[in-house]
Each structure stands twice: as structure tokens, then as C-alpha cells.
């Protein structure tokens, strides 16, 4: 049994208690076997679970421990996930300046090690940092860059995350109807993959949904969400990309 892979699958499916149980079991096994890469993986899973519960101090502790272990390995890529989680923790806890620094470090590391998926992911995440810092145009460019990179490499798992980014940007642009349609497409995309948003993306989704509920009548919101879900995520992203460009 691969505890960490199973924990990650449970985490993405929203089965938090199961993910926590397997992550703890994986950590115990890794330490017993002196398997440092597996220990890093288990610590990262526990940090992500702490983020889902908004236990930021625990998330920092686990991610920092994982990053320190990774720094002692010859594989530079071992530091990627701990760094990614540290950046998410900074962003979720409101330290946008530090999150920006960490996301840029993660992008640089991803380029160095050839981790193209992480580069696209971090461009999207950095876009949120810029958006919440008030630099809408930089956010727009970063979201578009992430989408182009993901589509070029066929990285389909990130498509709901990209649609969610487009949703938040559309709301910022004062287009609540369009934002609601994009949110419907994003939600349908997550469901099709059998996963829920990661903690930082879920923060964005919940904030956006609260805003849409204040802006739109309930029937209008429900209709727009349904229209977006029916249109499909590829069409939604194509239309957003054409408009953004």
C-alpha cells in the first residue's frame, strides 16, 4: 500500500479524515524505514490537511520540516512541494508579500528542474496574489500565461482551477453574470475529475460565491451556474481567453 498516494487521492476527493489517517500512517512508515522522500511526502500531506482546516501554524511547521529535509537531498525537485505549500500558507494567512516571494521561488525552481506543471500552477497562484494586491492587469497576464502553458502541455487536471481564476477576475471586472457562468463550468470540471478545490482555491471560490450571492438574484445565479455547467469547461475557458486577449 502506498499511503501517500492514497492519502492524496482521498484529500482531493474531500475525504479528509481518511487522508489524515493515511498521511499519519505514511509518516510513521517513512520514519521507521528512514525513507526521507516518503517522509517529505507525508509531511506535505499533513500540511495540506492543516490548510484545509485553516490551522496555519501547523501547516507552516509541517511544510518547514519537509523543506528542511528536502534541502539535504541531492534532488533539487524534492523542495518543490514544501515550497508550494509554504506559498499557499502565506497567501491564505494574508501575507501577500511573502506569498509573492515564495511563488516566484517556486516558479524558478520548477523551471530549473523541468516541472512545467508546477510552473503553470504557480503562475495561476501568483496571479491571485497580484489580483488581491490590486494589480489586476498583472493578474490577467499571469492567468492567461498559466492557461496557455497548461493547454500546451495537455494538463487537464488544472482546467477547473483555471476556470476558477477566470471567474474571480470576471467578478473583479464587474461581470457577475459571466463570473457565475464560469463558476458553474469550474464546479462541473471539479466534479468530472472527482475532486474538490485545494484549500487556497476553495478560499477563492467561497469568497467569490458570497459576492455573487450579494450581487445576483438567487434565480439568476442558479440559472447562470447551470448554464456554465452545461456549456463545459473547455468552451468556458476558450471564450474567456478570447475576451481576455
Coordinates of N, CA and C in Angstrom, one line a residue:
X1 N 0.8 -1.2 0.0 CA 0.0 0.0 0.0 C 0.9 1.2 0.0
X2 N 0.6 2.2 -0.9 CA 1.3 3.5 -0.9 C 0.4 4.5 -0.2
X3 N 0.8 4.7 1.1 CA 0.0 5.5 2.0 C -0.1 7.0 1.4
X4 N 0.9 7.5 0.9 CA 0.9 8.9 0.5 C 0.1 9.1 -0.8
X5 N 0.2 8.2 -1.7 CA -0.6 8.3 -2.9 C -2.1 8.1 -2.6
X6 N -2.4 7.2 -1.7 CA -3.8 7.0 -1.3 C -4.3 8.2 -0.5
X7 N -3.4 8.8 0.4 CA -3.8 10.0 1.1 C -4.1 11.1 0.2
X8 N -3.3 11.3 -0.8 CA -3.5 12.4 -1.8 C -4.8 12.2 -2.5
X9 N -5.1 11.0 -2.9 CA -6.4 10.7 -3.6 C -7.6 11.0 -2.7
X10 N -7.5 10.6 -1.5 CA -8.6 10.9 -0.5 C -8.7 12.4 -0.3
X11 N -7.6 13.1 -0.2 CA -7.6 14.5 0.1 C -8.3 15.2 -1.1
X12 N -7.9 14.9 -2.3 CA -8.5 15.5 -3.5 C -10.0 15.2 -3.6
X13 N -10.4 14.1 -3.1 CA -11.9 13.7 -3.2 C -12.6 14.3 -2.0
X14 N -12.0 15.0 -1.1 CA -12.6 15.6 0.1 C -12.8 14.7 1.2
X15 N -12.2 13.5 1.2 CA -12.3 12.5 2.3 C -11.2 12.9 3.3
X16 N -11.4 13.9 4.1 CA -10.3 14.5 4.9 C -9.8 13.6 6.0
X17 N -10.8 12.9 6.7 CA -10.4 12.1 7.8 C -9.5 10.9 7.3
X18 N -10.0 10.3 6.2 CA -9.2 9.2 5.6 C -7.8 9.6 5.2
X19 N -7.8 10.8 4.5 CA -6.5 11.3 4.1 C -5.5 11.6 5.3
X20 N -6.1 12.1 6.4 CA -5.3 12.3 7.6 C -4.8 11.0 8.2
X21 N -5.6 10.0 8.2 CA -5.2 8.7 8.8 C -4.1 8.1 7.9
X22 N -4.2 8.1 6.6 CA -3.2 7.5 5.8 C -1.9 8.3 5.8
X23 N -2.0 9.7 5.9 CA -0.8 10.5 6.0 C 0.0 10.2 7.2
X24 N -0.7 10.1 8.4 CA 0.0 9.7 9.6 C 0.6 8.4 9.5
X25 N -0.1 7.4 8.9 CA 0.5 6.1 8.8 C 1.7 6.1 7.9
X26 N 1.6 6.9 6.8 CA 2.7 7.1 5.9 C 3.9 7.7 6.5
X27 N 3.7 8.7 7.4 CA 4.8 9.3 8.1 C 5.5 8.3 9.1
X28 N 4.7 7.5 9.8 CA 5.2 6.5 10.7 C 6.1 5.5 9.9
X29 N 5.6 5.1 8.8 CA 6.3 4.1 8.0 C 7.6 4.7 7.4
X30 N 7.5 5.9 6.9 CA 8.7 6.5 6.3 C 9.8 6.7 7.4
X31 N 9.4 7.1 8.6 CA 10.4 7.3 9.6 C 11.0 6.0 10.1
X32 N 10.2 5.0 10.1 CA 10.7 3.6 10.5 C 11.7 3.1 9.5
X33 N 11.4 3.4 8.2 CA 12.2 2.9 7.1 C 13.4 3.9 6.8
X34 N 13.5 5.0 7.5 CA 14.4 6.1 7.1 C 14.3 6.5 5.7
X35 N 13.1 6.6 5.2 CA 12.8 6.9 3.8 C 12.5 8.4 3.7
X36 N 13.5 9.2 3.5 CA 13.3 10.7 3.6 C 12.4 11.2 2.5
X37 N 12.4 10.8 1.2 CA 11.4 11.3 0.3 C 10.0 11.0 0.7
X38 N 9.8 9.8 1.2 CA 8.4 9.4 1.7 C 8.0 10.3 2.9
X39 N 9.0 10.6 3.8 CA 8.7 11.4 4.9 C 8.3 12.8 4.5
X40 N 9.0 13.3 3.5 CA 8.7 14.7 2.9 C 7.2 14.6 2.4
X41 N 6.9 13.6 1.6 CA 5.6 13.5 1.1 C 4.5 13.4 2.2
X42 N 4.7 12.7 3.2 CA 3.8 12.6 4.3 C 3.6 13.9 5.0
X43 N 4.7 14.6 5.3 CA 4.7 15.9 5.9 C 3.9 16.9 5.1
X44 N 4.1 16.9 3.8 CA 3.4 17.8 2.9 C 1.9 17.5 2.9
X45 N 1.5 16.2 2.9 CA 0.1 15.9 3.0 C -0.5 16.4 4.3
X46 N 0.2 16.3 5.4 CA -0.3 16.8 6.7 C -0.4 18.3 6.7
X47 N 0.6 19.0 6.0 CA 0.5 20.4 5.9 C -0.7 20.8 5.1
X48 N -1.0 20.1 4.0 CA -2.2 20.5 3.2 C -3.5 20.2 4.0
X49 N -3.5 19.2 4.7 CA -4.7 18.9 5.6 C -4.9 20.0 6.6
X50 N -3.7 20.5 7.2 CA -3.8 21.6 8.1 C -4.4 22.9 7.5
X51 N -4.0 23.1 6.2 CA -4.5 24.3 5.5 C -6.0 24.1 5.3
X52 N -6.5 22.9 5.0 CA -7.9 22.8 4.8 C -8.7 23.1 6.1
X53 N -8.1 22.9 7.2 CA -8.7 23.2 8.5 C -8.3 24.6 9.0
X54 N -7.6 25.3 8.1 CA -7.1 26.7 8.4 C -6.3 26.8 9.7
X55 N -5.5 25.7 9.9 CA -4.6 25.6 11.0 C -3.2 26.0 10.5
X56 N -3.0 27.3 10.4 CA -1.8 27.8 9.6 C -0.5 27.6 10.4
X57 N -0.5 27.6 11.7 CA 0.8 27.4 12.4 C 1.2 25.9 12.2
X58 N 0.3 25.0 12.2 CA 0.6 23.6 11.9 C 1.1 23.4 10.5
X59 N 0.4 24.1 9.5 CA 0.8 24.0 8.1 C 2.2 24.5 7.9
X60 N 2.6 25.6 8.6 CA 3.9 26.1 8.5 C 4.9 25.1 9.0
X61 N 4.6 24.6 10.2 CA 5.5 23.7 10.9 C 5.8 22.4 10.0
X62 N 4.8 21.9 9.5 CA 4.9 20.7 8.7 C 5.7 21.0 7.4
X63 N 5.3 22.1 6.7 CA 6.0 22.4 5.4 C 7.4 22.8 5.7
X64 N 7.7 23.5 6.7 CA 9.1 23.9 7.0 C 10.0 22.7 7.3
X65 N 9.4 21.7 8.0 CA 10.1 20.5 8.3 C 10.4 19.7 7.0
X66 N 9.4 19.7 6.2 CA 9.6 19.0 4.9 C 10.6 19.6 4.0
X67 N 10.6 21.0 4.0 CA 11.6 21.7 3.2 C 13.0 21.5 3.7
X68 N 13.1 21.5 5.0 CA 14.5 21.3 5.6 C 15.0 19.9 5.2
X69 N 14.2 18.9 5.3 CA 14.6 17.6 4.9 C 15.0 17.6 3.4
X70 N 14.2 18.2 2.6 CA 14.4 18.2 1.1 C 15.7 18.9 0.8
X71 N 16.1 19.9 1.6 CA 17.4 20.7 1.3 C 18.6 19.8 1.5
X72 N 18.4 18.7 2.2 CA 19.5 17.8 2.4 C 19.7 16.7 1.4
X73 N 18.8 16.7 0.4 CA 18.8 15.7 -0.7 C 19.5 16.2 -1.9
X74 N 20.1 15.3 -2.7 CA 20.7 15.8 -4.0 C 19.6 16.2 -5.0
X75 N 18.4 15.7 -4.9 CA 17.3 16.0 -5.8 C 16.7 17.4 -5.5
X76 N 17.0 18.4 -6.4 CA 16.5 19.7 -6.1 C 15.0 19.8 -6.1
X77 N 14.4 18.9 -6.9 CA 12.9 18.9 -7.1 C 12.2 18.5 -5.8
X78 N 12.9 17.9 -4.8 CA 12.3 17.5 -3.6 C 11.8 18.7 -2.8
X79 N 12.3 19.8 -3.1 CA 11.9 21.0 -2.3 C 10.7 21.7 -2.9
X80 N 10.2 21.2 -4.1 CA 9.2 21.9 -4.8 C 7.8 21.9 -4.0
X81 N 7.4 20.8 -3.6 CA 6.1 20.7 -2.9 C 6.1 21.5 -1.6
X82 N 7.1 21.3 -0.7 CA 7.1 22.1 0.5 C 7.1 23.6 0.2
X83 N 7.8 24.0 -0.8 CA 7.8 25.4 -1.1 C 6.5 25.9 -1.6
X84 N 5.8 25.1 -2.4 CA 4.5 25.4 -2.9 C 3.5 25.5 -1.7
X85 N 3.6 24.6 -0.8 CA 2.7 24.7 0.4 C 3.0 25.9 1.3
X86 N 4.3 26.2 1.4 CA 4.6 27.5 2.2 C 4.0 28.7 1.5
X87 N 4.1 28.8 0.2 CA 3.5 29.9 -0.5 C 2.0 30.0 -0.3
X88 N 1.3 28.8 -0.4 CA -0.1 28.8 -0.2 C -0.5 29.2 1.3
X89 N 0.3 28.8 2.2 CA 0.1 29.1 3.6 C 0.2 30.6 3.8
X90 N 1.2 31.2 3.2 CA 1.4 32.7 3.3 C 0.2 33.4 2.7
X91 N -0.2 32.9 1.5 CA -1.3 33.6 0.8 C -2.6 33.4 1.6
X92 N -2.9 32.3 2.1 CA -4.2 32.1 2.9 C -4.2 32.8 4.2
X93 N -3.0 33.0 4.8 CA -3.0 33.7 6.1 C -2.8 35.2 5.9
X94 N -2.8 35.7 4.6 CA -2.9 37.1 4.3 C -1.6 37.8 4.1
X95 N -0.5 37.1 4.1 CA 0.8 37.7 3.9 C 1.2 37.6 2.4
X96 N 0.6 38.6 1.7 CA 0.7 38.5 0.2 C 2.1 38.8 -0.3
X97 N 2.8 39.7 0.4 CA 4.2 40.0 0.0 C 5.1 38.7 0.1
X98 N 5.0 38.0 1.2 CA 5.8 36.8 1.4 C 5.3 35.7 0.4
X99 N 4.0 35.6 0.2 CA 3.5 34.6 -0.8 C 4.1 34.9 -2.2
X100 N 4.1 36.2 -2.5 CA 4.7 36.5 -3.9 C 6.1 36.1 -4.0
X101 N 6.9 36.3 -2.9 CA 8.3 35.9 -2.9 C 8.4 34.4 -3.1
X102 N 7.6 33.6 -2.3 CA 7.7 32.2 -2.3 C 7.2 31.6 -3.7
X103 N 6.1 32.2 -4.2 CA 5.7 31.7 -5.5 C 6.7 31.9 -6.6
X104 N 7.4 33.1 -6.6 CA 8.5 33.3 -7.6 C 9.6 32.3 -7.4
X105 N 9.9 32.0 -6.1 CA 11.0 31.0 -5.9 C 10.5 29.6 -6.5
X106 N 9.2 29.3 -6.3 CA 8.7 28.0 -6.7 C 8.7 28.0 -8.3
X107 N 8.4 29.1 -8.9 CA 8.4 29.1 -10.4 C 9.9 28.9 -10.9
X108 N 10.8 29.6 -10.2 CA 12.2 29.4 -10.6 C 12.7 28.0 -10.4
X109 N 12.3 27.4 -9.3 CA 12.7 26.0 -9.1 C 12.0 25.1 -10.1
X110 N 10.8 25.3 -10.4 CA 10.1 24.5 -11.4 C 10.8 24.6 -12.8
X111 N 11.2 25.8 -13.1 CA 11.9 25.9 -14.4 C 13.3 25.2 -14.4
X112 N 13.9 25.3 -13.2 CA 15.3 24.7 -13.1 C 15.2 23.2 -13.2
X113 N 14.1 22.6 -12.6 CA 14.0 21.1 -12.6 C 13.1 20.6 -13.7
X114 N 12.6 21.4 -14.6 CA 11.7 21.0 -15.7 C 10.3 20.6 -15.2
X115 N 9.8 21.1 -14.1 CA 8.5 20.8 -13.6 C 7.5 21.8 -14.2
X116 N 7.1 21.6 -15.5 CA 6.3 22.5 -16.2 C 4.9 22.7 -15.6
X117 N 4.4 21.6 -15.0 CA 3.1 21.7 -14.4 C 3.1 22.6 -13.2
X118 N 4.1 22.5 -12.4 CA 4.2 23.4 -11.3 C 4.4 24.8 -11.7
X119 N 5.1 25.1 -12.8 CA 5.3 26.4 -13.3 C 3.9 27.0 -13.6
X120 N 3.1 26.3 -14.4 CA 1.8 26.8 -14.7 C 0.9 27.0 -13.5
X121 N 1.0 26.1 -12.6 CA 0.2 26.2 -11.3 C 0.6 27.4 -10.6
X122 N 1.9 27.7 -10.5 CA 2.3 28.8 -9.7 C 2.1 30.2 -10.4
X123 N 2.1 30.2 -11.7 CA 1.7 31.4 -12.4 C 0.2 31.7 -12.1
X124 N -0.6 30.7 -12.0 CA -2.0 30.9 -11.6 C -2.1 31.5 -10.2
X125 N -1.4 30.8 -9.3 CA -1.4 31.2 -7.9 C -0.8 32.6 -7.7
X126 N 0.3 32.9 -8.4 CA 0.8 34.3 -8.3 C -0.2 35.3 -8.8
X127 N -1.0 34.9 -9.8 CA -2.0 35.8 -10.3 C -3.0 36.2 -9.3
X128 N -3.4 35.3 -8.4 CA -4.3 35.6 -7.3 C -3.6 36.6 -6.3
X129 N -2.3 36.4 -6.1 CA -1.6 37.3 -5.2 C -1.7 38.7 -5.8
X130 N -1.4 38.9 -7.1 CA -1.4 40.2 -7.7 C -2.8 40.8 -7.7
X131 N -3.8 39.9 -8.0 CA -5.1 40.4 -8.0 C -5.5 41.0 -6.6
X132 N -5.2 40.2 -5.6 CA -5.6 40.7 -4.3 C -4.7 41.8 -3.8
X133 N -3.6 42.1 -4.5 CA -2.8 43.2 -4.1 C -3.2 44.4 -4.9
X134 N -4.2 44.3 -5.8 CA -4.7 45.4 -6.6 C -4.1 45.6 -8.0
X135 N -3.3 44.7 -8.4 CA -2.7 44.8 -9.7 C -3.4 43.8 -10.7
X136 N -4.6 44.3 -11.1 CA -5.5 43.5 -11.9 C -4.8 43.1 -13.3
X137 N -4.1 44.0 -13.9 CA -3.5 43.7 -15.2 C -2.4 42.6 -15.1
X138 N -1.6 42.7 -14.0 CA -0.6 41.6 -13.9 C -1.3 40.3 -13.6
X139 N -2.4 40.3 -12.8 CA -3.1 39.1 -12.6 C -3.7 38.5 -13.9
X140 N -4.2 39.4 -14.7 CA -4.8 38.9 -16.0 C -3.7 38.3 -16.9
X141 N -2.5 38.9 -16.9 CA -1.4 38.3 -17.7 C -1.0 37.0 -17.2
X142 N -0.9 36.9 -15.8 CA -0.5 35.6 -15.2 C -1.5 34.5 -15.4
X143 N -2.8 34.8 -15.3 CA -3.8 33.8 -15.5 C -3.8 33.3 -17.0
X144 N -3.6 34.3 -17.9 CA -3.5 33.9 -19.3 C -2.3 33.0 -19.6
X145 N -1.2 33.4 -19.0 CA 0.1 32.6 -19.1 C -0.1 31.2 -18.6
X146 N -0.7 31.1 -17.4 CA -1.0 29.7 -16.9 C -1.8 28.9 -17.8
X147 N -2.9 29.5 -18.3 CA -3.8 28.8 -19.2 C -3.1 28.3 -20.5
X148 N -2.3 29.2 -21.1 CA -1.6 28.9 -22.3 C -0.6 27.7 -22.0
X149 N 0.1 27.8 -20.9 CA 1.1 26.7 -20.6 C 0.4 25.4 -20.4
X150 N -0.7 25.4 -19.6 CA -1.4 24.2 -19.3 C -2.0 23.6 -20.5
X151 N -2.6 24.4 -21.4 CA -3.2 23.8 -22.6 C -2.2 23.3 -23.6
X152 N -1.0 23.9 -23.6 CA 0.1 23.5 -24.5 C 0.6 22.1 -24.1
X153 N 0.6 21.8 -22.8 CA 1.1 20.5 -22.3 C 0.0 19.5 -22.1
X154 N -1.2 19.9 -22.3 CA -2.4 18.9 -22.1 C -2.6 18.6 -20.6
X155 N -2.4 19.6 -19.7 CA -2.5 19.5 -18.3 C -4.0 19.7 -17.9
X156 N -4.8 18.7 -18.1 CA -6.3 18.8 -17.9 C -6.7 18.9 -16.5
X157 N -5.9 18.4 -15.5 CA -6.3 18.5 -14.1 C -6.4 19.9 -13.6
X158 N -5.7 20.8 -14.2 CA -5.7 22.2 -13.8 C -6.8 23.0 -14.4
X159 N -7.6 22.5 -15.3 CA -8.6 23.3 -16.0 C -9.6 23.9 -15.1
X160 N -10.2 23.1 -14.1 CA -11.1 23.8 -13.2 C -10.5 24.9 -12.4
X161 N -9.2 24.8 -12.0 CA -8.5 25.8 -11.3 C -8.4 27.1 -12.2
X162 N -8.1 26.9 -13.5 CA -8.0 28.0 -14.4 C -9.4 28.7 -14.6
X163 N -10.4 27.9 -14.7 CA -11.8 28.5 -14.8 C -12.1 29.3 -13.5
X164 N -11.7 28.8 -12.4 CA -12.0 29.5 -11.1 C -11.2 30.8 -11.1
X165 N -10.0 30.8 -11.6 CA -9.3 32.1 -11.7 C -10.0 33.1 -12.6
X166 N -10.4 32.6 -13.8 CA -11.2 33.4 -14.7 C -12.5 33.9 -14.1
X167 N -13.1 33.1 -13.2 CA -14.3 33.5 -12.5 C -14.0 34.7 -11.6
X168 N -13.0 34.6 -10.8 CA -12.7 35.7 -9.9 C -12.3 37.0 -10.6
X169 N -11.6 36.8 -11.7 CA -11.2 38.0 -12.5 C -12.4 38.6 -13.1
X170 N -13.3 37.8 -13.6 CA -14.6 38.4 -14.2 C -15.4 39.2 -13.2
X171 N -15.4 38.6 -12.0 CA -16.2 39.3 -10.9 C -15.5 40.7 -10.6
X172 N -14.2 40.7 -10.6 CA -13.4 41.9 -10.4 C -13.6 42.9 -11.5
X173 N -13.9 42.4 -12.7 CA -14.1 43.3 -13.8 C -15.6 43.8 -13.9
X174 N -16.4 43.4 -12.9 CA -17.7 43.9 -12.8 C -18.7 43.1 -13.7
X175 N -18.4 41.8 -13.9 CA -19.3 41.0 -14.8 C -19.8 39.8 -14.0
X176 N -20.7 40.0 -13.1 CA -21.2 38.9 -12.2 C -21.9 37.8 -13.0
X177 N -22.6 38.1 -14.0 CA -23.3 37.0 -14.8 C -22.3 36.1 -15.4
X178 N -21.3 36.7 -16.0 CA -20.2 35.9 -16.7 C -19.4 35.2 -15.6
X179 N -19.2 35.8 -14.5 CA -18.4 35.1 -13.4 C -19.2 33.9 -12.9
X180 N -20.5 34.0 -12.8 CA -21.3 32.9 -12.4 C -21.3 31.8 -13.4
X181 N -21.3 32.1 -14.7 CA -21.3 31.0 -15.7 C -19.9 30.3 -15.6
X182 N -18.9 31.1 -15.4 CA -17.5 30.4 -15.3 C -17.4 29.6 -14.1
X183 N -18.1 30.0 -13.0 CA -18.1 29.2 -11.7 C -18.8 27.9 -11.9
X184 N -19.9 28.0 -12.7 CA -20.6 26.7 -13.0 C -19.8 25.8 -13.8
X185 N -19.0 26.3 -14.7 CA -18.1 25.5 -15.5 C -17.0 24.9 -14.6
X186 N -16.4 25.7 -13.7 CA -15.4 25.3 -12.8 C -15.9 24.1 -11.9
X187 N -17.1 24.3 -11.3 CA -17.6 23.3 -10.4 C -17.9 22.0 -11.2
X188 N -18.4 22.1 -12.4 CA -18.6 20.9 -13.2 C -17.3 20.2 -13.5
X189 N -16.3 21.0 -13.8 CA -14.9 20.5 -14.0 C -14.4 19.7 -12.9
X190 N -14.5 20.3 -11.7 CA -14.1 19.6 -10.5 C -14.8 18.3 -10.3
X191 N -16.1 18.3 -10.5 CA -16.9 17.1 -10.3 C -16.6 16.0 -11.3
X192 N -16.3 16.4 -12.5 CA -15.9 15.5 -13.6 C -14.6 14.8 -13.2
X193 N -13.7 15.5 -12.5 CA -12.4 14.9 -12.1 C -12.5 14.1 -10.8
X194 N -13.7 14.2 -10.1 CA -13.8 13.5 -8.9 C -13.0 14.2 -7.8
X195 N -12.9 15.5 -7.8 CA -12.1 16.2 -6.8 C -12.8 17.5 -6.4
X196 N -12.3 18.0 -5.3 CA -12.8 19.3 -4.8 C -11.6 20.3 -4.9
X197 N -11.8 21.6 -4.8 CA -10.7 22.5 -4.9 C -9.8 22.3 -3.7
X198 N -8.5 22.6 -4.0 CA -7.5 22.7 -2.9 C -7.8 23.8 -2.0
X199 N -7.2 23.8 -0.8 CA -7.7 24.8 0.2 C -7.6 26.3 -0.2
X200 N -6.5 26.6 -0.9 CA -6.3 28.0 -1.3 C -7.4 28.4 -2.4
X201 N -7.6 27.4 -3.3 CA -8.6 27.6 -4.3 C -10.0 27.7 -3.7
X202 N -10.3 26.9 -2.7 CA -11.6 26.8 -2.1 C -11.8 28.2 -1.4
X203 N -10.8 28.8 -0.8 CA -10.9 30.1 -0.2 C -11.4 31.1 -1.3
X204 N -10.8 31.0 -2.5 CA -11.2 31.9 -3.6 C -12.7 31.7 -4.0
X205 N -13.0 30.4 -4.1 CA -14.4 30.0 -4.5 C -15.4 30.5 -3.5
X206 N -15.2 30.3 -2.2 CA -16.1 30.7 -1.2 C -16.3 32.2 -1.2
X207 N -15.2 32.9 -1.3 CA -15.3 34.4 -1.3 C -16.1 34.9 -2.5
X208 N -15.8 34.3 -3.7 CA -16.5 34.7 -4.9 C -18.0 34.3 -4.9
X209 N -18.3 33.2 -4.4 CA -19.7 32.8 -4.3 C -20.5 33.7 -3.4
X210 N -19.9 34.1 -2.2 CA -20.6 35.0 -1.3 C -20.8 36.3 -2.0
X211 N -19.9 36.8 -2.8 CA -20.0 38.1 -3.6 C -21.1 37.9 -4.6
X212 N -21.2 36.8 -5.3 CA -22.2 36.6 -6.3 C -23.6 36.5 -5.7
X213 N -23.7 35.9 -4.5 CA -25.0 35.9 -3.8 C -25.5 37.3 -3.4
X214 N -24.5 38.2 -3.1 CA -24.9 39.5 -2.8 C -25.3 40.3 -4.0
X215 N -24.7 40.0 -5.2 CA -24.9 40.8 -6.4 C -26.1 40.3 -7.3
X216 N -26.3 39.0 -7.3 CA -27.3 38.5 -8.2 C -28.5 37.9 -7.4
X217 N -29.6 38.0 -8.1 CA -30.8 37.3 -7.5 C -30.6 35.8 -7.5
X218 N -31.2 35.1 -6.6 CA -30.9 33.7 -6.5 C -31.3 32.9 -7.8
X219 N -32.4 33.2 -8.4 CA -32.8 32.5 -9.6 C -31.8 32.8 -10.7
X220 N -31.3 34.1 -10.8 CA -30.4 34.4 -11.9 C -29.0 33.7 -11.6
X221 N -28.6 33.7 -10.4 CA -27.4 33.0 -10.0 C -27.5 31.5 -10.4
X222 N -28.5 30.9 -10.0 CA -28.7 29.4 -10.3 C -28.7 29.2 -11.8
X223 N -29.4 30.1 -12.5 CA -29.5 29.9 -14.0 C -28.1 30.0 -14.6
X224 N -27.3 31.0 -14.1 CA -26.0 31.2 -14.7 C -25.1 30.0 -14.4
X225 N -25.2 29.6 -13.1 CA -24.3 28.4 -12.8 C -24.7 27.2 -13.6
X226 N -26.0 27.0 -13.8 CA -26.4 25.8 -14.6 C -26.0 26.0 -16.1
X227 N -26.0 27.2 -16.6 CA -25.6 27.4 -18.0 C -24.1 27.1 -18.2
X228 N -23.3 27.6 -17.2 CA -21.9 27.3 -17.2 C -21.5 25.9 -17.2
X229 N -22.3 25.2 -16.3 CA -22.0 23.7 -16.1 C -22.4 23.0 -17.4
X230 N -23.4 23.4 -18.1 CA -23.9 22.8 -19.3 C -23.0 23.1 -20.5
X231 N -22.4 24.3 -20.5 CA -21.5 24.7 -21.6 C -20.2 23.9 -21.7
X232 N -19.7 23.5 -20.5 CA -18.5 22.8 -20.4 C -17.3 23.7 -20.2
X233 N -16.3 23.1 -19.6 CA -15.1 23.9 -19.1 C -14.2 24.3 -20.3
X234 N -14.1 23.5 -21.3 CA -13.2 23.9 -22.4 C -13.8 25.1 -23.1
X235 N -15.1 25.1 -23.3 CA -15.7 26.2 -24.0 C -15.6 27.5 -23.2
X236 N -15.9 27.3 -21.9 CA -15.8 28.5 -21.0 C -14.4 29.1 -21.0
X237 N -13.4 28.3 -21.0 CA -12.0 28.8 -21.0 C -11.7 29.4 -22.3
X238 N -12.1 28.8 -23.4 CA -11.9 29.4 -24.7 C -12.5 30.8 -24.9
X239 N -13.8 30.9 -24.4 CA -14.4 32.2 -24.6 C -13.8 33.2 -23.7
X240 N -13.4 32.8 -22.5 CA -12.7 33.8 -21.6 C -11.4 34.2 -22.1
X241 N -10.6 33.2 -22.7 CA -9.3 33.5 -23.3 C -9.4 34.5 -24.4
X242 N -10.4 34.3 -25.3 CA -10.7 35.2 -26.4 C -11.0 36.6 -25.9
X243 N -11.8 36.7 -24.9 CA -12.2 38.0 -24.3 C -11.0 38.7 -23.6
X244 N -10.3 37.9 -22.8 CA -9.2 38.4 -22.1 C -8.1 38.9 -23.1
X245 N -7.9 38.2 -24.2 CA -6.9 38.6 -25.1 C -7.3 39.9 -25.9

